[in-house]
Short mmCIF file of C-alpha atoms in Angstrom, two decimals:
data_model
loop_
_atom_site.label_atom_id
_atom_site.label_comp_id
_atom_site.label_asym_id
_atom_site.label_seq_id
_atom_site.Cartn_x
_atom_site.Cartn_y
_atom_site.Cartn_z
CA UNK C 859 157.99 -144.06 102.84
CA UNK C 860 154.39 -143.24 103.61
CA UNK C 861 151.85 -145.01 105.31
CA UNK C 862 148.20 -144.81 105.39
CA UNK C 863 144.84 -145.03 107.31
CA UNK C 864 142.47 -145.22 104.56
CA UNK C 865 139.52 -145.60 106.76
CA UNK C 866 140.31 -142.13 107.88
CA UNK C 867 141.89 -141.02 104.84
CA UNK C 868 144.75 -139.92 106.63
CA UNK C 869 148.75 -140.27 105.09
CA UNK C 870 151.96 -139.64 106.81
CA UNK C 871 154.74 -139.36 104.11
CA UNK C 872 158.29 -138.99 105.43
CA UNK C 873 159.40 -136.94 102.25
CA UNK C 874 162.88 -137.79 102.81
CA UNK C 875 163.68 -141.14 103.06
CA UNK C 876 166.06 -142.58 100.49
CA UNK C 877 163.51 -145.69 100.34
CA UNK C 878 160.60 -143.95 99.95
CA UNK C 879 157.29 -144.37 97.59
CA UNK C 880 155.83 -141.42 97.67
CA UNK C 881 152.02 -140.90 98.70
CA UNK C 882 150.10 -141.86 95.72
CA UNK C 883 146.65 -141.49 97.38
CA UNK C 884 143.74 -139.14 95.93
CA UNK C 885 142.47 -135.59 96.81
CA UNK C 886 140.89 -136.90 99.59
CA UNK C 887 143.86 -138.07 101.86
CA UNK C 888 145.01 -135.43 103.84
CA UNK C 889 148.43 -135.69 104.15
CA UNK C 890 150.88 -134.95 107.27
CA UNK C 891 154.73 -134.41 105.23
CA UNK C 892 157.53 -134.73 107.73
CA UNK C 893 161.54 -135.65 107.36
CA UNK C 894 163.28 -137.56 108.92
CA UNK C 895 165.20 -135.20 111.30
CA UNK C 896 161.43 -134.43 112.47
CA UNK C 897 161.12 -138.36 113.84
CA UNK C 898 164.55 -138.48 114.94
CA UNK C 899 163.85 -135.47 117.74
CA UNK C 900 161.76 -136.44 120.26
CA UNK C 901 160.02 -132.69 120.69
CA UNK C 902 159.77 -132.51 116.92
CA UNK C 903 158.56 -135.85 117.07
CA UNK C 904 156.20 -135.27 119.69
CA UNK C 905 154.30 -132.79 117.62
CA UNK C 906 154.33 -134.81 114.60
CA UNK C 907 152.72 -137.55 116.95
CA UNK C 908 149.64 -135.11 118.45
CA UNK C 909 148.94 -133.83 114.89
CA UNK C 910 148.31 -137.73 113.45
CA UNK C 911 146.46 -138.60 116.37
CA UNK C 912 144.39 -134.81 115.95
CA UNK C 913 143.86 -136.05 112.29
CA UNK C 914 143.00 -139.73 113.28
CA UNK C 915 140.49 -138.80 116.14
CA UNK C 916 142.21 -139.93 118.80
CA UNK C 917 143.48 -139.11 122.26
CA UNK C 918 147.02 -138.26 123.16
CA UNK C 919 147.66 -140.70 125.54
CA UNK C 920 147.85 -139.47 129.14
CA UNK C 921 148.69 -142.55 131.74
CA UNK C 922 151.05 -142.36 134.32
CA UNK C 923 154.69 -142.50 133.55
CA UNK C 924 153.88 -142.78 129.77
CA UNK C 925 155.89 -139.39 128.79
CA UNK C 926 159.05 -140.81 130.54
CA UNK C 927 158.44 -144.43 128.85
CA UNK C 928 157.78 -142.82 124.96
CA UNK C 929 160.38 -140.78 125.33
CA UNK C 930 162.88 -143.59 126.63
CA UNK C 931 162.03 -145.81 123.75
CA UNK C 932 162.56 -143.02 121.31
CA UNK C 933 165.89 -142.53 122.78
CA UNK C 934 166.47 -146.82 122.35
CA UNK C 935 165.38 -146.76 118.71
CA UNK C 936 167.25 -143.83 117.67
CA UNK C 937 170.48 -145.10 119.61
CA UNK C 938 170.24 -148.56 117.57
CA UNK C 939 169.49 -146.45 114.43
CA UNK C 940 172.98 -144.20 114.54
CA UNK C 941 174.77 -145.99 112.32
CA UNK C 942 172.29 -145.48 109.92
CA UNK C 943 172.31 -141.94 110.89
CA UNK C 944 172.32 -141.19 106.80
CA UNK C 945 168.32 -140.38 107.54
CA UNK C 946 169.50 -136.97 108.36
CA UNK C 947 170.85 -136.19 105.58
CA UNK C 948 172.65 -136.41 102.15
CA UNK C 949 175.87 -135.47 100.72
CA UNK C 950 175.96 -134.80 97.02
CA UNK C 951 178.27 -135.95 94.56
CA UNK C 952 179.95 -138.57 96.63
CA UNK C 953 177.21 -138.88 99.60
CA UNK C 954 177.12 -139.21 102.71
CA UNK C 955 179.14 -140.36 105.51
CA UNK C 956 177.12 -139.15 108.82
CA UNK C 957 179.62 -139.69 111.31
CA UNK C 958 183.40 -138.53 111.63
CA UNK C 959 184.44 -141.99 112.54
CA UNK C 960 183.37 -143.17 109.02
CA UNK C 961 185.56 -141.32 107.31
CA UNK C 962 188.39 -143.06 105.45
CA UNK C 963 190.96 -142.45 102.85
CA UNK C 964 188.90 -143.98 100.21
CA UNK C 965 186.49 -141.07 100.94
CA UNK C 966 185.72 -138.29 98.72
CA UNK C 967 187.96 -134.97 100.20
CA UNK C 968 185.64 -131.98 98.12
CA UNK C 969 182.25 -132.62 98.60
CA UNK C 970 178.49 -131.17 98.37
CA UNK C 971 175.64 -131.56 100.68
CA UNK C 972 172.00 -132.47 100.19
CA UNK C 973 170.16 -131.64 103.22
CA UNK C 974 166.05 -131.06 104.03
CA UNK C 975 166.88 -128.17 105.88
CA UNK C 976 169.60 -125.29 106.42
CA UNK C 977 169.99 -126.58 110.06
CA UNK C 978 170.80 -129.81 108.92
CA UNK C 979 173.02 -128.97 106.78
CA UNK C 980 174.69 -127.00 109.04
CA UNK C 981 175.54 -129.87 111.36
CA UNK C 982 175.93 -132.17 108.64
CA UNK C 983 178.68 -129.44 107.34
CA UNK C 984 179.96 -129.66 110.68
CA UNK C 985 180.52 -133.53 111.13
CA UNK C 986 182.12 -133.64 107.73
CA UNK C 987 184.82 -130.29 108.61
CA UNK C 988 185.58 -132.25 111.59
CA UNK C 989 186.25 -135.67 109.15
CA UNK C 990 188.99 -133.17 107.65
CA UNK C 991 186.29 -132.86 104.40
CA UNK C 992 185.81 -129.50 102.03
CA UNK C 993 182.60 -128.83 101.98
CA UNK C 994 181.90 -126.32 98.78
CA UNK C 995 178.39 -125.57 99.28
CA UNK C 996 174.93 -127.12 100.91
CA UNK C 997 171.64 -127.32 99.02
CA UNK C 998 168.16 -127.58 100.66
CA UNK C 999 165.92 -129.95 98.57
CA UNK C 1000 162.50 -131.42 100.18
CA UNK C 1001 161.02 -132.75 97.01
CA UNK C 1002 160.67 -136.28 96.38
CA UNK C 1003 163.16 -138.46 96.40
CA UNK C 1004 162.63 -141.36 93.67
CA UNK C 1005 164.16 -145.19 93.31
CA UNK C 1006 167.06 -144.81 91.44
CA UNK C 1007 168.65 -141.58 93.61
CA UNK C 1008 172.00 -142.98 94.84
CA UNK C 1009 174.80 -145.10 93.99
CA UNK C 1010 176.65 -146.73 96.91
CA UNK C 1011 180.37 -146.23 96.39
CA UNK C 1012 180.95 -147.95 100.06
CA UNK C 1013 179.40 -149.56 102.82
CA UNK C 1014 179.12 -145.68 104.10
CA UNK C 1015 179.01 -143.67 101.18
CA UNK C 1016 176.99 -142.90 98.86
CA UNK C 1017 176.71 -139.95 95.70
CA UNK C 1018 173.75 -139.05 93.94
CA UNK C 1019 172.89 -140.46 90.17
CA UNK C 1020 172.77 -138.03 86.86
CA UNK C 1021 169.11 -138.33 87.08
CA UNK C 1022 168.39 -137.24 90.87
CA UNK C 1023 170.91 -134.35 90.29
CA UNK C 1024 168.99 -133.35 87.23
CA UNK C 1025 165.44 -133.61 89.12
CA UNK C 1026 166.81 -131.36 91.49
CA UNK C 1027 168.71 -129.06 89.29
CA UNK C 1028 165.65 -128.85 86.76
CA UNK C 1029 163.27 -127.63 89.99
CA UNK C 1030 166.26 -124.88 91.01
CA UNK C 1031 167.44 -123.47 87.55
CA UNK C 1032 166.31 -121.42 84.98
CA UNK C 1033 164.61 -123.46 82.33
CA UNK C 1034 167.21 -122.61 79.65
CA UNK C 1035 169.98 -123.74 81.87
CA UNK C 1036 168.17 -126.67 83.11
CA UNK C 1037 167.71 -127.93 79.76
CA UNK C 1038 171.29 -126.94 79.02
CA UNK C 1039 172.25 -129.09 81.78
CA UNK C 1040 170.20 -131.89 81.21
CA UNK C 1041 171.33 -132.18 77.38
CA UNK C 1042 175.12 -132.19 79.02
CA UNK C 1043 173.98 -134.85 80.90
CA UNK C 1044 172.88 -136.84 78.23
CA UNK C 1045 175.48 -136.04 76.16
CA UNK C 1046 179.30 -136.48 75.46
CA UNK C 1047 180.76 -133.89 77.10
CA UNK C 1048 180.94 -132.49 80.14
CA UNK C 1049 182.11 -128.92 81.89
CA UNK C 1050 181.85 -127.23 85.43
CA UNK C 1051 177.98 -127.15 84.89
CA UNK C 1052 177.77 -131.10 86.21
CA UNK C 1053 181.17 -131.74 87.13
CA UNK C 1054 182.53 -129.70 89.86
CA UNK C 1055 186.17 -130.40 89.59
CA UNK C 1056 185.98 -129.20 85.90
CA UNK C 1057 187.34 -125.46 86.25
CA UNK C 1058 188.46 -124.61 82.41
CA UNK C 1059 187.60 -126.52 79.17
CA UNK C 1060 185.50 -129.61 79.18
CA UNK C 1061 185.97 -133.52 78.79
CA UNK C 1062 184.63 -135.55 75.83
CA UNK C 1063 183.37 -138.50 76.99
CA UNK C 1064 182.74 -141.92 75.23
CA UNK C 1065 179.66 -142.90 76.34
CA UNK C 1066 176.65 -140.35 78.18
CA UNK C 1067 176.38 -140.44 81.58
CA UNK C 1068 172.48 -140.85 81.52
CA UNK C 1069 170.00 -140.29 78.84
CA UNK C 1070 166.56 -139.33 78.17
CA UNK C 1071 164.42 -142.60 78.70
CA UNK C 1072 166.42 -143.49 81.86
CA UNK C 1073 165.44 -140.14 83.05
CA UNK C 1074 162.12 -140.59 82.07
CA UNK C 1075 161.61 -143.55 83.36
CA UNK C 1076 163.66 -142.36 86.59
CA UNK C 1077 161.02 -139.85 87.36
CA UNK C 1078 157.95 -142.14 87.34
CA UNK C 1079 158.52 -142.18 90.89
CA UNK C 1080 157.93 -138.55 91.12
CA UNK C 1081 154.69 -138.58 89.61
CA UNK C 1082 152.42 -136.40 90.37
CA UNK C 1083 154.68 -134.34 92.48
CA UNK C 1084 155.20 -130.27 91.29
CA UNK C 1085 158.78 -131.21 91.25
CA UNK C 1086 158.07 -134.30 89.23
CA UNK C 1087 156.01 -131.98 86.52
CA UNK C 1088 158.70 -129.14 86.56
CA UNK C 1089 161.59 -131.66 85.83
CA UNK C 1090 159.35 -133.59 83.07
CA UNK C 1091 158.61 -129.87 81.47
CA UNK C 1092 162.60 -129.52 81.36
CA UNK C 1093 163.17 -132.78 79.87
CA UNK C 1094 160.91 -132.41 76.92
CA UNK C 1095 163.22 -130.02 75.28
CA UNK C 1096 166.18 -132.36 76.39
CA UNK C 1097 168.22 -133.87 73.38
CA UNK C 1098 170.61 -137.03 73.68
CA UNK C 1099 173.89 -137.56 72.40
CA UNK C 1100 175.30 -133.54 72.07
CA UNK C 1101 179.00 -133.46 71.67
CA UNK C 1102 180.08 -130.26 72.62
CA UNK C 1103 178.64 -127.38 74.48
CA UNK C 1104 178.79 -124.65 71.13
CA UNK C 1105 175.99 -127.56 69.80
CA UNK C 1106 173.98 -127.55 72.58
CA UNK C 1107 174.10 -123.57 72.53
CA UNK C 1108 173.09 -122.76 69.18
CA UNK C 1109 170.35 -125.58 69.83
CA UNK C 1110 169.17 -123.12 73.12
CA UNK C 1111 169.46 -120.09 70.85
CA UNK C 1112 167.39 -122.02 67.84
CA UNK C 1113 165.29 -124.28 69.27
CA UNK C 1114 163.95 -123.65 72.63
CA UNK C 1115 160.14 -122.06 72.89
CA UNK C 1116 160.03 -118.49 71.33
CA UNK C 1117 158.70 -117.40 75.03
CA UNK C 1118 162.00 -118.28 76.11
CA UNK C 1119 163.69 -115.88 74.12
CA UNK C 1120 165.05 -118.74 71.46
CA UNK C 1121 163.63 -119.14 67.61
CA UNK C 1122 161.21 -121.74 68.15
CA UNK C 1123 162.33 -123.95 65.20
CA UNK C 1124 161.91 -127.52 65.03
CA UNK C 1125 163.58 -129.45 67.88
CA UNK C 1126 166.12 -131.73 66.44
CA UNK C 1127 165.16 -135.43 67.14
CA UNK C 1128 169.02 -136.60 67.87
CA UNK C 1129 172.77 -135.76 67.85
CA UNK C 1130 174.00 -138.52 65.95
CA UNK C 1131 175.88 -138.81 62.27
CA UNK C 1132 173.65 -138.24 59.27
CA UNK C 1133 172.77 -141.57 57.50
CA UNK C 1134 170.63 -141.39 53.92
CA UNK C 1135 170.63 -144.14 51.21
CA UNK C 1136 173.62 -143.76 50.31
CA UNK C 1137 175.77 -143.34 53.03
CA UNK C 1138 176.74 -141.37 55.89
CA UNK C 1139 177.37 -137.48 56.08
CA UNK C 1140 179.18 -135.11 56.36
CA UNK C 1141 181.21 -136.81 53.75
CA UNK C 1142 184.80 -138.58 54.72
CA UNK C 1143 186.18 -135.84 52.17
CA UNK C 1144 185.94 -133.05 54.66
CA UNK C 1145 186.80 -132.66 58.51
CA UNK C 1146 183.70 -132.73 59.74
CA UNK C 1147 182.64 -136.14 61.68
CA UNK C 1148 179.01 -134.76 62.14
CA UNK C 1149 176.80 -131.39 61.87
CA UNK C 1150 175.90 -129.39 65.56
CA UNK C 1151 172.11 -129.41 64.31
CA UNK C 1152 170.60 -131.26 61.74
CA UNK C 1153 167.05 -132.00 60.57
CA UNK C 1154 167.03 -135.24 58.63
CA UNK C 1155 162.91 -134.63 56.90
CA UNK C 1156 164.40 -130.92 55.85
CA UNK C 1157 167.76 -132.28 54.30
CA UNK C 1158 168.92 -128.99 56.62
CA UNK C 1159 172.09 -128.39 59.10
CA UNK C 1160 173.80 -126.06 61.35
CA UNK C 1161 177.43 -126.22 61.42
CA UNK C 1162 179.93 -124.30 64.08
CA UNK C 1163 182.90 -123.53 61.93
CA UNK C 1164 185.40 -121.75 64.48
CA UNK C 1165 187.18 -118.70 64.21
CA UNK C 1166 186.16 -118.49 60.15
CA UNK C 1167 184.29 -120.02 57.46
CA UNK C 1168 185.10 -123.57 56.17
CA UNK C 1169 187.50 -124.27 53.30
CA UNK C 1170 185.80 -125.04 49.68
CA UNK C 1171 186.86 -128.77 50.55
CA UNK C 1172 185.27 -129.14 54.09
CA UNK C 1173 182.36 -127.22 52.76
CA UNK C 1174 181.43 -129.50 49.88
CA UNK C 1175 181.98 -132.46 52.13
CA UNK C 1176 179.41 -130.53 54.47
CA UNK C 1177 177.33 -130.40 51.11
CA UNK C 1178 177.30 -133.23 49.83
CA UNK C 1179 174.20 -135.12 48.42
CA UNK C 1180 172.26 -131.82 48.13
CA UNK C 1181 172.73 -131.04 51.95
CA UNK C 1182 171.55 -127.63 52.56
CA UNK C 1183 174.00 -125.82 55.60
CA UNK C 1184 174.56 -122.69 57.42
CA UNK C 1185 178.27 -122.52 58.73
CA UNK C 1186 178.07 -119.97 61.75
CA UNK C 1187 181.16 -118.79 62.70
CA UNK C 1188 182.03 -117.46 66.94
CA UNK C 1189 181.43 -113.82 65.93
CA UNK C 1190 178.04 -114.77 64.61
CA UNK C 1191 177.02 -116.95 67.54
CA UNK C 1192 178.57 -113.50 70.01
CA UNK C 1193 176.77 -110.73 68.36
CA UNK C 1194 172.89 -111.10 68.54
CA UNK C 1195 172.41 -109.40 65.05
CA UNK C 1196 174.57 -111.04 63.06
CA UNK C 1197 173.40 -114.61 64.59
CA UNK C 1198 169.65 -113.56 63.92
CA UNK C 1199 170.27 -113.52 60.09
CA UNK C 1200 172.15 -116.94 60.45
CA UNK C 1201 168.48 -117.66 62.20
CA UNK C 1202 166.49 -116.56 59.33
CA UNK C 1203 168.76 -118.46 56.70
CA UNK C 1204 167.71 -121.67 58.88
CA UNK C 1205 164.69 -120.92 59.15
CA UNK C 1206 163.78 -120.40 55.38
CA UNK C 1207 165.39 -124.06 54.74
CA UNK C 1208 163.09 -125.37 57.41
CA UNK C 1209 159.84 -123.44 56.02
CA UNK C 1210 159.46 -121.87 59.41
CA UNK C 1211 158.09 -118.11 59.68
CA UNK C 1212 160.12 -116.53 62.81
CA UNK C 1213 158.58 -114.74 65.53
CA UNK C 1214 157.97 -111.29 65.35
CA UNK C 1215 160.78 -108.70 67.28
CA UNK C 1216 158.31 -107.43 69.52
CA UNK C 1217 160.12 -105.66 73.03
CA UNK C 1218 158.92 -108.49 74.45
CA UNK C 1219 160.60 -111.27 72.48
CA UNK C 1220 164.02 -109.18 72.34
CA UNK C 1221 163.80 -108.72 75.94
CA UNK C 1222 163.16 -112.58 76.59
CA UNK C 1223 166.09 -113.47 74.27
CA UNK C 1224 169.09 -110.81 76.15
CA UNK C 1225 167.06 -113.12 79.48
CA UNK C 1226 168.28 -116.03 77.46
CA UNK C 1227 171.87 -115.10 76.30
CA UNK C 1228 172.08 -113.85 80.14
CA UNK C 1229 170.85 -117.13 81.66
CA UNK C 1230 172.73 -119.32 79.39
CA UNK C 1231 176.15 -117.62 78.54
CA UNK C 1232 178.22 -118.17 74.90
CA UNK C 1233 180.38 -121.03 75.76
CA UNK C 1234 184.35 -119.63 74.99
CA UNK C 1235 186.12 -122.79 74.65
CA UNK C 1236 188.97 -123.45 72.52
CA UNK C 1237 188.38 -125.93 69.82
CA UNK C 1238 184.63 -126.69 69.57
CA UNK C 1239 184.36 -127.64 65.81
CA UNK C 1240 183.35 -131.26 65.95
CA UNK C 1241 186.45 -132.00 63.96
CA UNK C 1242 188.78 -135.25 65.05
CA UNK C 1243 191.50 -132.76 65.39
CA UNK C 1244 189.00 -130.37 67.74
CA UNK C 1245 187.96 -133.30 69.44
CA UNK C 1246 191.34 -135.12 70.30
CA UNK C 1247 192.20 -131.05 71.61
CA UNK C 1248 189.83 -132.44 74.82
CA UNK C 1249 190.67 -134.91 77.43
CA UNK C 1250 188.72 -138.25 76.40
CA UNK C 1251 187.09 -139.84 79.30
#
């Protein structure tokens, strides 16, 4: 929450309360940020308290007896406020139980934390070891924490949504891996990148998880925040609907901005099957159910092919009504030469000039094949046969 004094132009925004709207005043607020472990300390709060008053232009007060009584009442509101003791903190993934005694069977055993602080999330780390919890890892995050951040999987438990795990992952990553994760997360598959349990393969799943306009509208709340802008930035280059994570890494390689290291083509405006006049491609003749990247307006497509080129049949199904395609095989996507002539072949069907090799373009683009490795999965042709190789969730 935040709440103002607009005479004085003064703001105190607690930046991490689950219910919060952040401060939306102008330039000329000053604005005091605490959390909420600051409030529920009484020294911590105590200092909070003397800086707003410093700010408002008023006096500490100073009567007899009042130190013992403030203090006293702090102590009564935070002892009615413990089982609601989730202020302090948040546990990721399936989040947050504060107190041993709330832990039940029906709780989550492997868990992250979310905390505003390493010394909170030390003793939140602590309370759930004791609850007989793993704890994997604890990340600090004090940016802004929109509507939408949690889903309440019991009365004392709650786990964070696709799109407050992408704000926060788009403000901590690379930007080639944040896009790469927020194009898994609005796509149909998923691997260890967003799903920790996930050690080897990945799961195709029927429907996305999230997708671009709930994220969007998701981070309305964030306006105006750095994190807000960073994780908007991300989400431009974001795609919806990828179905396997070769497609989403030839799109990185082809598509991102050229000062990333990628090609700089033109983005691809969905993953979806190709539909013209007269009918839908790539045609029922082949294997194929759909290509990795295809521009409709350039009658143009990528298409992952495996361990070897396509067979006459599957490649005239690919084809078909005058479809132009590049098949790209794994030992074109591995080896950085070979893939960059696959890049120019593209890139002459899309009427695109390619930037130049300069040291500095070859040295962002190892950055990018370092940041975002070449995904090794078995059976990433988007084939029904490749596909039904994956457990469907």
């Amino acid at each position: 929450m935040a709440l103002y004094w607009p005479n004085e132009k003064v703001a105190l925004d607690i930046v991490d309360d689950p219910y919060r709207n952040p401060f939306e005043g102008d330039d000329s607020y000053t604005v005091l940020r605490v959390t909420c472990a600051d409030l529920c300390d009484y020294d911590s709060y105590r200092k909070v308290m003397e800086r707003l008053c410093e700010l408002l232009g008023k006096e500490v007060p100073s009567m007899p007896d009042w130190e013992e009584n403030s203090r006293s009442l702090h102590d009564a509101l935070m002892f009615g406020m413990e089982d609601l003791d989730s202020l302090c903190g948040e546990l990721e993934d399936e989040t947050s139980y504060p107190f041993p005694d709330y832990f039940t069977s029906k709780e989550p055993s492997n868990i992250e934390i979310v905390a505003t602080s390493e010394e909170e999330g030390e003793r939140m780390r602590a309370v759930a070891s004791s609850g007989g919890r793993h704890v994997r890892g604890v990340s600090v995050w004090n940016g802004p924490v929109p509507k939408g951040s949690f889903e309440d999987i019991s009365d004392t438990t709650r786990m964070s949504t696709p799109e407050y795990f992408f704000l926060r992952k788009a403000n901590q990553l690379p930007f080639a891996e944040a896009v790469c994760l927020g194009i898994e997360l609005c796509g149909k598959y998923r691997t260890s990148l967003t799903q920790y349990n996930r050690e080897d393969g990945y799961d195709f799943l029927k429907e996305p998880r999230t997708s671009k306009s709930v994220i969007r509208r998701y981070l309305r709340d964030a306006r105006g925040t750095k994190e807000g802008k960073r994780a908007k930035r991300v989400l431009r280059h974001v795609v919806d609907e990828c179905g396997s994570p070769m497609s989403c890494y030839l799109y990185l390689l082809l598509c991102l901005p050229r000062n990333q290291g990628s090609y700089g083509l033109e983005r691809i405006p969905l993953w979806a099957p190709a539909q013209t006049e007269h009918g839908f491609l790539p045609a029922s003749s082949g294997e194929y159910l759909l290509y990795d990247l295809f521009w409709p307006n350039k009658r143009a497509a990528v298409q992952f092919t495996g361990d070897g080129y396509p067979s006459e049949r599957d490649f005239a199904a690919l084809a078909s009504q005058d479809m132009r395609v590049v098949c790209v095989t794994e030992e074109d996507v591995m080896d950085p030469e070979r893939f960059d002539v696959k890049a120019h072949e593209v890139a002459r069907l899309l009427g695109t000039e390619l930037p130049e090799p300069t040291d500095k373009w070859l040295k962002a683009r190892a950055r990018l094949r370092r940041q975002v490795q070449v995904p090794t999965f078995d059976h990433m042709r988007l084939t029904m046969h490749d596909i039904c190789e994956h457990r469907v969730a």
